[in-house]
mmCIF file of C-alpha atoms in Angstrom:
data_model
loop_
_atom_site.group_PDB
_atom_site.id
_atom_site.type_symbol
_atom_site.label_atom_id
_atom_site.label_comp_id
_atom_site.label_asym_id
_atom_site.label_seq_id
_atom_site.Cartn_x
_atom_site.Cartn_y
_atom_site.Cartn_z
ATOM 1 C CA MET A 12 10.620 -4.791 5.354
ATOM 2 C CA GLU A 13 10.146 -1.411 4.039
ATOM 3 C CA LYS A 14 7.734 0.562 1.919
ATOM 4 C CA PHE A 15 7.631 0.069 -1.687
ATOM 5 C CA THR A 16 5.117 1.796 -4.716
ATOM 6 C CA LEU A 17 3.577 0.709 -7.164
ATOM 7 C CA ILE A 18 2.154 2.795 -9.790
ATOM 8 C CA ASN A 19 -0.068 0.961 -12.902
ATOM 9 C CA LYS A 20 0.768 0.948 -16.879
ATOM 10 C CA ASP A 21 -0.901 5.387 -17.901
ATOM 11 C CA ARG A 22 -0.013 6.606 -14.589
ATOM 12 C CA SER A 23 -3.189 7.961 -13.401
ATOM 13 C CA ARG A 24 -2.992 4.828 -9.957
ATOM 14 C CA ILE A 25 -0.864 4.172 -7.150
ATOM 15 C CA LYS A 26 -0.752 1.827 -4.206
ATOM 16 C CA VAL A 27 2.387 1.968 -1.454
ATOM 17 C CA PHE A 28 2.734 -1.054 0.409
ATOM 18 C CA GLU A 29 4.673 -0.666 4.098
ATOM 19 C CA PRO A 30 3.999 -2.905 7.539
ATOM 20 C CA PHE A 31 2.380 -2.512 10.272
ATOM 21 C CA GLU A 32 2.785 -2.922 12.560
ATOM 22 C CA ASP A 33 0.182 -4.197 15.594
ATOM 23 C CA VAL A 34 1.504 -2.411 18.783
ATOM 24 C CA SER A 35 -1.610 -3.290 20.783
ATOM 25 C CA LYS A 36 -0.323 -6.517 21.646
ATOM 26 C CA PRO A 37 2.215 -7.273 24.415
ATOM 27 C CA SER A 38 5.095 -7.460 21.571
ATOM 28 C CA PRO A 39 5.010 -5.465 18.345
ATOM 29 C CA SER A 40 5.107 -7.959 15.755
ATOM 30 C CA ILE A 41 4.649 -7.063 11.713
ATOM 31 C CA ASP A 42 2.148 -9.557 10.345
ATOM 32 C CA ALA A 43 -0.087 -6.952 8.237
ATOM 33 C CA MET A 44 0.612 -4.758 5.592
ATOM 34 C CA MET A 45 -0.860 -0.883 5.097
ATOM 35 C CA VAL A 46 -1.657 -0.563 2.049
ATOM 36 C CA SER A 47 -3.083 3.366 0.595
ATOM 37 C CA TYR A 48 -4.054 4.514 -2.745
ATOM 38 C CA GLY A 49 -4.355 7.250 -4.848
ATOM 39 C CA CYS A 50 -4.449 8.576 -8.053
ATOM 40 C CA VAL A 51 -2.156 11.320 -10.261
ATOM 41 C CA TYR A 52 -3.669 14.197 -11.635
ATOM 42 C CA LYS A 53 -0.595 15.508 -13.277
ATOM 43 C CA ARG A 54 2.618 13.231 -13.580
ATOM 44 C CA SER A 55 4.331 17.565 -12.115
ATOM 45 C CA SER A 56 2.403 17.253 -9.224
ATOM 46 C CA LYS A 57 1.719 15.178 -6.353
ATOM 47 C CA PRO A 58 -0.894 11.630 -5.701
ATOM 48 C CA VAL A 59 -3.559 12.615 -4.452
ATOM 49 C CA MET A 60 -4.688 9.068 -1.772
ATOM 50 C CA LYS A 61 -7.306 8.215 -1.826
ATOM 51 C CA GLY A 62 -7.235 6.008 1.157
ATOM 52 C CA SER A 63 -5.819 3.006 3.103
ATOM 53 C CA ARG A 64 -6.695 -0.356 4.543
ATOM 54 C CA VAL A 65 -4.429 -3.016 7.225
ATOM 55 C CA GLU A 66 -4.346 -6.526 5.280
ATOM 56 C CA THR A 67 -2.353 -9.948 6.326
ATOM 57 C CA ILE A 68 0.016 -10.840 4.297
ATOM 58 C CA GLU A 69 -0.816 -13.467 2.910
ATOM 59 C CA ALA A 70 -3.941 -12.056 1.988
ATOM 60 C CA ALA A 71 -1.721 -9.350 0.356
ATOM 61 C CA ARG A 72 0.159 -11.753 -1.159
ATOM 62 C CA LYS A 73 -2.566 -13.299 -3.293
ATOM 63 C CA GLU A 74 -3.822 -10.281 -4.263
ATOM 64 C CA TYR A 75 -0.936 -8.608 -5.634
ATOM 65 C CA LYS A 76 1.014 -12.056 -6.191
#
């Protein structure tokens, strides 16, 4: 699984999805996604990331279907 980015039609909001590996378990596995979100203020500048959250892959699929 790789990292991917979604940008809204107005190009003002951005979301980045990347695999989240749980290293607290004896055998690390990827069963969650880290979703980072931010705003784009100027098209020529980098987006300003506001925050992130970790959610299960199933929950992410339901929300971003």
